[in-house]
mmCIF file of C-alpha atoms in Angstrom:
data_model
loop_
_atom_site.group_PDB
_atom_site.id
_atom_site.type_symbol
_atom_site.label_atom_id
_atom_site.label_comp_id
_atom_site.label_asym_id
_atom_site.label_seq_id
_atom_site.Cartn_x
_atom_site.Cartn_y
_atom_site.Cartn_z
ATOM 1 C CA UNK C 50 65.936 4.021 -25.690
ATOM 2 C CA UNK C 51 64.742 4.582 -29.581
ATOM 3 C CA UNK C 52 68.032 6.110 -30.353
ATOM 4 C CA UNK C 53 70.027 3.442 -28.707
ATOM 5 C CA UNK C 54 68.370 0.717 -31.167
ATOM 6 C CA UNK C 55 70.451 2.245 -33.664
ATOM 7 C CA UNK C 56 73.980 0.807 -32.553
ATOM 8 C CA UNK C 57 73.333 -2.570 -32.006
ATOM 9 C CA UNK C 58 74.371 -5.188 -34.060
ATOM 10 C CA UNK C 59 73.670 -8.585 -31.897
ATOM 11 C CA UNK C 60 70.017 -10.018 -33.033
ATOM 12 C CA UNK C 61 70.346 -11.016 -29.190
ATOM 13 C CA UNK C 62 70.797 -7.819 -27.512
ATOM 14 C CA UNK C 63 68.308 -6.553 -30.399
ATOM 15 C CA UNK C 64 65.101 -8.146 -29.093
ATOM 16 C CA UNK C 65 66.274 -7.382 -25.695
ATOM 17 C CA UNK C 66 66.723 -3.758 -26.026
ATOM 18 C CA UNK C 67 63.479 -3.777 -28.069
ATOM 19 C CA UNK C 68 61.448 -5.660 -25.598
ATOM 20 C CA UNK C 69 62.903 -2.935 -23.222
ATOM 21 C CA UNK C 70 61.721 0.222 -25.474
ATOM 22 C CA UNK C 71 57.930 -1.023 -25.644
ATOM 23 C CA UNK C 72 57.824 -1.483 -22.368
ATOM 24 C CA UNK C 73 58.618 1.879 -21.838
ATOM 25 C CA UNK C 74 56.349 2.527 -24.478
ATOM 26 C CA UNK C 75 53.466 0.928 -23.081
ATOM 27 C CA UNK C 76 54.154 2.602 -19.416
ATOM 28 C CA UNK C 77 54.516 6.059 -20.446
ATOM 29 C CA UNK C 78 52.051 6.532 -23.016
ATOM 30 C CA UNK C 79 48.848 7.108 -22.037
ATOM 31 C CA UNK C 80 46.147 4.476 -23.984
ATOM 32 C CA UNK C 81 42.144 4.773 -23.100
ATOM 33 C CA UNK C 82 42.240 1.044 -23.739
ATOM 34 C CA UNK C 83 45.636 -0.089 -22.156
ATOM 35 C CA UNK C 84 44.622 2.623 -18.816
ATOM 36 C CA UNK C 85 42.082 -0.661 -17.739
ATOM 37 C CA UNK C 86 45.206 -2.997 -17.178
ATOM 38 C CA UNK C 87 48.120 -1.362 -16.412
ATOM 39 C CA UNK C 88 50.224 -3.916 -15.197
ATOM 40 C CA UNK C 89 53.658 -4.991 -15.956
ATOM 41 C CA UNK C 90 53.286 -8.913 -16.670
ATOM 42 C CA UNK C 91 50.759 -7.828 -19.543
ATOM 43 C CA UNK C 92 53.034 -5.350 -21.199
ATOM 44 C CA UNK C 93 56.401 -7.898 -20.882
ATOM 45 C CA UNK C 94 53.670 -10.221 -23.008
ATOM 46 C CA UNK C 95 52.840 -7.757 -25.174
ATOM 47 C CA UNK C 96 56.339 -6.383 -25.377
ATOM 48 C CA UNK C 97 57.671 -10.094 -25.948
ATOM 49 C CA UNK C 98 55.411 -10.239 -28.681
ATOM 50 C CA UNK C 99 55.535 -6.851 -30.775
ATOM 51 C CA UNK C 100 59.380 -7.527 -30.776
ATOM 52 C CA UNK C 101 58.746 -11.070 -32.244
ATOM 53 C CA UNK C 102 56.346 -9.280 -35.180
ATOM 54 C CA UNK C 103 59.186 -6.725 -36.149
ATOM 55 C CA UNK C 104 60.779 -8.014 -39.241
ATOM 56 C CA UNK C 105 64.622 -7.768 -38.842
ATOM 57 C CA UNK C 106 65.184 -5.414 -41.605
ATOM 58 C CA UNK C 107 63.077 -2.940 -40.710
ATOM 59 C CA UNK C 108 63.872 0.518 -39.029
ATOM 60 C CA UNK C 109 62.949 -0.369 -35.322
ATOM 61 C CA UNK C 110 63.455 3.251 -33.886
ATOM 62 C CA UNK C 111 61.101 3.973 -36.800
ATOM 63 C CA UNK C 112 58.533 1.218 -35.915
ATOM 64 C CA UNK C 113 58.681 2.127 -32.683
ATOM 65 C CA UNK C 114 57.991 5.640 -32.902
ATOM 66 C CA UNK C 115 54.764 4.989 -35.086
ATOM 67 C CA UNK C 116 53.771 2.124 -32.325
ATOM 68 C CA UNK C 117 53.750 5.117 -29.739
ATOM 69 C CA UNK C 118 51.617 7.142 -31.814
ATOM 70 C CA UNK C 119 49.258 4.539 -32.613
ATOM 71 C CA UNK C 120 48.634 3.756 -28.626
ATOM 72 C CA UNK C 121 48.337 7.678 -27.451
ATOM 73 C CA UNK C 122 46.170 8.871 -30.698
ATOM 74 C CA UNK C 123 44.103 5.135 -32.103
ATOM 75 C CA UNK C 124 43.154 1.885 -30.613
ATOM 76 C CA UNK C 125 46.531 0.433 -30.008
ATOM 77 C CA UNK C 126 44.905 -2.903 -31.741
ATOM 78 C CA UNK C 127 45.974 -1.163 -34.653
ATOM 79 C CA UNK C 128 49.250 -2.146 -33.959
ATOM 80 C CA UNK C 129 48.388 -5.715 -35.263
ATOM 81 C CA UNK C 130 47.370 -4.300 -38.119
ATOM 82 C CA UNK C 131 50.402 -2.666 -38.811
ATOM 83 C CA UNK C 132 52.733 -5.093 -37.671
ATOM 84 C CA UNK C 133 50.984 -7.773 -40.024
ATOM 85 C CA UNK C 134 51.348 -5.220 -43.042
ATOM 86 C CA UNK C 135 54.885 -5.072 -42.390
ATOM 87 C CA UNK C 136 55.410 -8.599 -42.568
ATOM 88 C CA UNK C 137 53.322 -9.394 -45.337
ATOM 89 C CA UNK C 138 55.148 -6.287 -47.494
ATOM 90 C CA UNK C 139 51.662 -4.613 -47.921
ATOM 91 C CA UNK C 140 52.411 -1.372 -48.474
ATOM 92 C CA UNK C 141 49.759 0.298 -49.441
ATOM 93 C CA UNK C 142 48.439 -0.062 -45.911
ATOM 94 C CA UNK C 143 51.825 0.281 -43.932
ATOM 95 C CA UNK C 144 52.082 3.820 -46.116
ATOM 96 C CA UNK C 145 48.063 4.904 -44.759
ATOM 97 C CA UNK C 146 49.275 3.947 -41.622
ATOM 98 C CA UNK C 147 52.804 5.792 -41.612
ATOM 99 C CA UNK C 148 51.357 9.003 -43.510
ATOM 100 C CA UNK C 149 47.912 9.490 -42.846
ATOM 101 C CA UNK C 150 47.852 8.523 -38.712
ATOM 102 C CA UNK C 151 47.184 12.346 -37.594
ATOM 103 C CA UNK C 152 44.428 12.670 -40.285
ATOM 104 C CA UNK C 153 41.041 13.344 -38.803
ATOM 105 C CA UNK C 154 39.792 10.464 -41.041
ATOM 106 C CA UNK C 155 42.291 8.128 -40.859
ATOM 107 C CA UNK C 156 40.463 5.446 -38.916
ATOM 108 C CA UNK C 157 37.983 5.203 -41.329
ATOM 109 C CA UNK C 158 40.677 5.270 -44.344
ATOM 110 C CA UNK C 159 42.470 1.993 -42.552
ATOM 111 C CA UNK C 160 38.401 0.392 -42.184
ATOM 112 C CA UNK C 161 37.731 0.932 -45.571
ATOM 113 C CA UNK C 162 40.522 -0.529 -46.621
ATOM 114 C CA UNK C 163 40.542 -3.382 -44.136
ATOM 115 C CA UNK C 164 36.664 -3.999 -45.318
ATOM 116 C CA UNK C 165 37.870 -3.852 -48.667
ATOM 117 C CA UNK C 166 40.393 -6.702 -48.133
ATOM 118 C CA UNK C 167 38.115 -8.971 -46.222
ATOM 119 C CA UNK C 168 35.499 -9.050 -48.725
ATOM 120 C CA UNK C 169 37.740 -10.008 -51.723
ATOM 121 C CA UNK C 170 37.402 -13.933 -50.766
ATOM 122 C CA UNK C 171 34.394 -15.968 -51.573
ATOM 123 C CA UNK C 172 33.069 -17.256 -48.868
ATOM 124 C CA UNK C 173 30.369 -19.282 -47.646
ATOM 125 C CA UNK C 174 28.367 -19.586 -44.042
ATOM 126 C CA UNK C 175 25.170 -20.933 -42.596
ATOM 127 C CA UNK C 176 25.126 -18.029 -39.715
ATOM 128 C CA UNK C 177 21.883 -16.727 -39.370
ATOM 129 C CA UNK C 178 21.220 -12.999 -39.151
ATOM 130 C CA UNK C 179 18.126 -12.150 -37.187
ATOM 131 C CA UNK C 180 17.471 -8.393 -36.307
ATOM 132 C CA UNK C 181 15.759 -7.453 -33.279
ATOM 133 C CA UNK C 182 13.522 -4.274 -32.892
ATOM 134 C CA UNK C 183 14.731 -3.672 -28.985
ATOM 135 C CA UNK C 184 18.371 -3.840 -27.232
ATOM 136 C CA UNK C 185 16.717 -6.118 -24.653
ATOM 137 C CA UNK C 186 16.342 -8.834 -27.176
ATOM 138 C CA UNK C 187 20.418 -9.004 -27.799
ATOM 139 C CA UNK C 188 20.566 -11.207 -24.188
ATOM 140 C CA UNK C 189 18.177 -13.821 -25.556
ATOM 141 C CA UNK C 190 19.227 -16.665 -25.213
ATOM 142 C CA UNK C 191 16.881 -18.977 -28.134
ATOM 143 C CA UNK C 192 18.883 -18.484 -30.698
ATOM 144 C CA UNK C 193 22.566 -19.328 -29.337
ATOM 145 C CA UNK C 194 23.904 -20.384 -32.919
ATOM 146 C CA UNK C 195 22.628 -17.325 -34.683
ATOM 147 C CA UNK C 196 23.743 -13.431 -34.865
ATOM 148 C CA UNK C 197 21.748 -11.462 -32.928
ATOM 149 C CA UNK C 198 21.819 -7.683 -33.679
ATOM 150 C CA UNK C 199 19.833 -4.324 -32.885
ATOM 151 C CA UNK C 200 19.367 -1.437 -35.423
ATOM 152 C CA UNK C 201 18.653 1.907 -33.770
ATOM 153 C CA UNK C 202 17.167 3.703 -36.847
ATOM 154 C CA UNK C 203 14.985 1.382 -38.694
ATOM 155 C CA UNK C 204 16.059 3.357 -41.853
ATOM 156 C CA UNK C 205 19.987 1.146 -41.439
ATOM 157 C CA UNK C 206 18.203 -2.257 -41.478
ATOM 158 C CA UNK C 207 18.458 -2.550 -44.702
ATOM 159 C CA UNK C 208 22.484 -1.152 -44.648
ATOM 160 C CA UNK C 209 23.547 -2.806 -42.077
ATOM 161 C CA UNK C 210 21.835 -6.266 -43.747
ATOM 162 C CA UNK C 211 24.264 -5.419 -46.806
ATOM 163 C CA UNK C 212 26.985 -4.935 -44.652
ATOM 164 C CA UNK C 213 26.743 -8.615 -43.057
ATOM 165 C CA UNK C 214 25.877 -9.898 -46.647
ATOM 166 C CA UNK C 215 28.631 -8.574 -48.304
ATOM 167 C CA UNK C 216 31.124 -10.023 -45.862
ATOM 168 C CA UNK C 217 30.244 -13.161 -46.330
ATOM 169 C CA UNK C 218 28.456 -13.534 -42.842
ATOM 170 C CA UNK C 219 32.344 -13.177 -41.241
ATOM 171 C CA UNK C 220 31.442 -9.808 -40.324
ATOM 172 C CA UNK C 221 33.273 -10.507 -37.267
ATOM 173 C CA UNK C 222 36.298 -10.373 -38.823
ATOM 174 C CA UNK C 223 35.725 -7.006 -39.932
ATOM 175 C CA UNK C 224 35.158 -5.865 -36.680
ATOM 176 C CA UNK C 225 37.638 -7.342 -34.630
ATOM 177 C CA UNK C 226 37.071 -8.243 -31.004
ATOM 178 C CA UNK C 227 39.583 -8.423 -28.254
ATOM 179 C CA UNK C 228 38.473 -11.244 -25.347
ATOM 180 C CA UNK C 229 41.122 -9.649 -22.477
ATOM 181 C CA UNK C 230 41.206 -6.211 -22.727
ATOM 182 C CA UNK C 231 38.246 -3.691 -21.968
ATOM 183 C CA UNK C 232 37.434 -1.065 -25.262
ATOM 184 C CA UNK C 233 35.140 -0.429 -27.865
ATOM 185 C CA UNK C 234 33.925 -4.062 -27.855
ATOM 186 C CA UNK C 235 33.889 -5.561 -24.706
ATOM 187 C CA UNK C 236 33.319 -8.803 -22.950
ATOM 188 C CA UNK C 237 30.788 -9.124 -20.284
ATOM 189 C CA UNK C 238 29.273 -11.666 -18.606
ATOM 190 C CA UNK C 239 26.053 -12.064 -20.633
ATOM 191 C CA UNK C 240 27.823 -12.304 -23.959
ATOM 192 C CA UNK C 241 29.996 -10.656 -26.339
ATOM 193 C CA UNK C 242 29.002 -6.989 -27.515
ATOM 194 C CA UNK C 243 29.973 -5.271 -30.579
ATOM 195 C CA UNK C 244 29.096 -1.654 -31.638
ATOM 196 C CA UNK C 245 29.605 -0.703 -35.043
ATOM 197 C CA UNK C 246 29.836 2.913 -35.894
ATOM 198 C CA UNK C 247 28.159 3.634 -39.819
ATOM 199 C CA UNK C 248 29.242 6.611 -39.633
ATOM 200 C CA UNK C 249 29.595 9.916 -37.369
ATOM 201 C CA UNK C 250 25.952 9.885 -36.275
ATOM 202 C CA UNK C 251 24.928 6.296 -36.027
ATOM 203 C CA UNK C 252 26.063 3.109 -34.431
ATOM 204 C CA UNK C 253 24.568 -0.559 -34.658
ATOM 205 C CA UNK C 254 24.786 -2.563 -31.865
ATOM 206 C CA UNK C 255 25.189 -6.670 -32.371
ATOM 207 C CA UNK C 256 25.635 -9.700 -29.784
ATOM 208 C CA UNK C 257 26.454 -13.272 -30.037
ATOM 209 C CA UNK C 258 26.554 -15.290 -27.043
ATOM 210 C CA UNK C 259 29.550 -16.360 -25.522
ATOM 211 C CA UNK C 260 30.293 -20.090 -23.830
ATOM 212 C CA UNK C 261 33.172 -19.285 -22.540
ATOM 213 C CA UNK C 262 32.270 -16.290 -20.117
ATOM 214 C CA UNK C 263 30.476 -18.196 -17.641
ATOM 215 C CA UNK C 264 28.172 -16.311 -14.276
#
């Protein structure tokens, strides 16, 4: 299917033969976080819409190939990533992403960089960052407007304080949530929950509550 992108010359018969090769894509390849909801109306949607995101001039039987890679070896939300780097010509990041992908650190390379980028603007917010010395205390419900957030090791208050500081309070952002598809950071019913990993040995847990989840 890859190779057969090569021939054709119809934008038409393009997006059609590329909706076709993610679809295979996404049924073949095994993905920890795609396994939860393998069904075929969600990948045609998410088929429809990585073939939308691929700019015209670029190598589609190469795009493809790293999409695969990225869904059997990362969290296939990295696709986004990529897909937005392409478009916007940054190519410092579609080069990490193209060259560095079976790198034990390469995760954390594409973080850095993607922490790097977010805290470039300056930013205001009124969000209010109260820490919590129990997990229990993530479900309260008193403080809906605030973030809520649980430090394991007392010794990260203080970094993980600097963290949400230095991102302006959109820390969010940084993280990246997904509110269909099970992973990392899932939705449940008593609000959204986000672990962040410092590093190999630690990980900070955070909630915020979530309106729209309702039972």
């Amino acid at each position: 299917m890859l190779e057969a992108l090569k021939n054709v010359s119809n934008e038409q018969d393009r997006k059609v033969k590329l909706v076709g090769a993610i679809l295979n894509i996404l049924s073949t390849t095994p993905s920890q976080g795609l396994s939860y909801y393998a069904n075929q109306p969600l990948y045609k949607q998410l088929g429809n819409y990585i073939a939308n995101k691929i700019p015209k001039e670029a190598d589609s039987s190469k795009v493809l190939s790293l999409i695969q890679r990225v869904i059997s070896r990362c969290d296939f939300r990295l696709i986004e990533d990529y897909l937005f780097a392409l478009e916007t010509q940054d190519n410092y990041l579609v080069n990490l992403i193209e060259s560095e992908i079976n790198k034990p650190d390469f995760q954390q390379k594409v973080d850095h960089y993607r922490f790097q980028r977010l805290t470039k603007g300056n930013r205001t917010h009124n969000r209010k960052l109260i820490l919590k010395d129990n997990p229990e205390a993530l479900f309260s419900k008193e403080t809906p407007g605030d973030i809520i957030a649980y430090v394991a090791d007392p010794t990260l208050k203080n970094t993980f304080t600097s963290l949400f500081e230095r991102s302006q309070g959109h820390l969010s952002e940084y993280i990246d949530t997904h509110h269909d598809l099970l992973g990392l950071y899932s939705l449940i019913r008593k609000g959204l929950v986000k672990s962040i990993q410092l590093n190999s040995d630690q990980f900070i847990v955070t909630k915020r509550d979530n309106p729209d989840k309702k039972g």
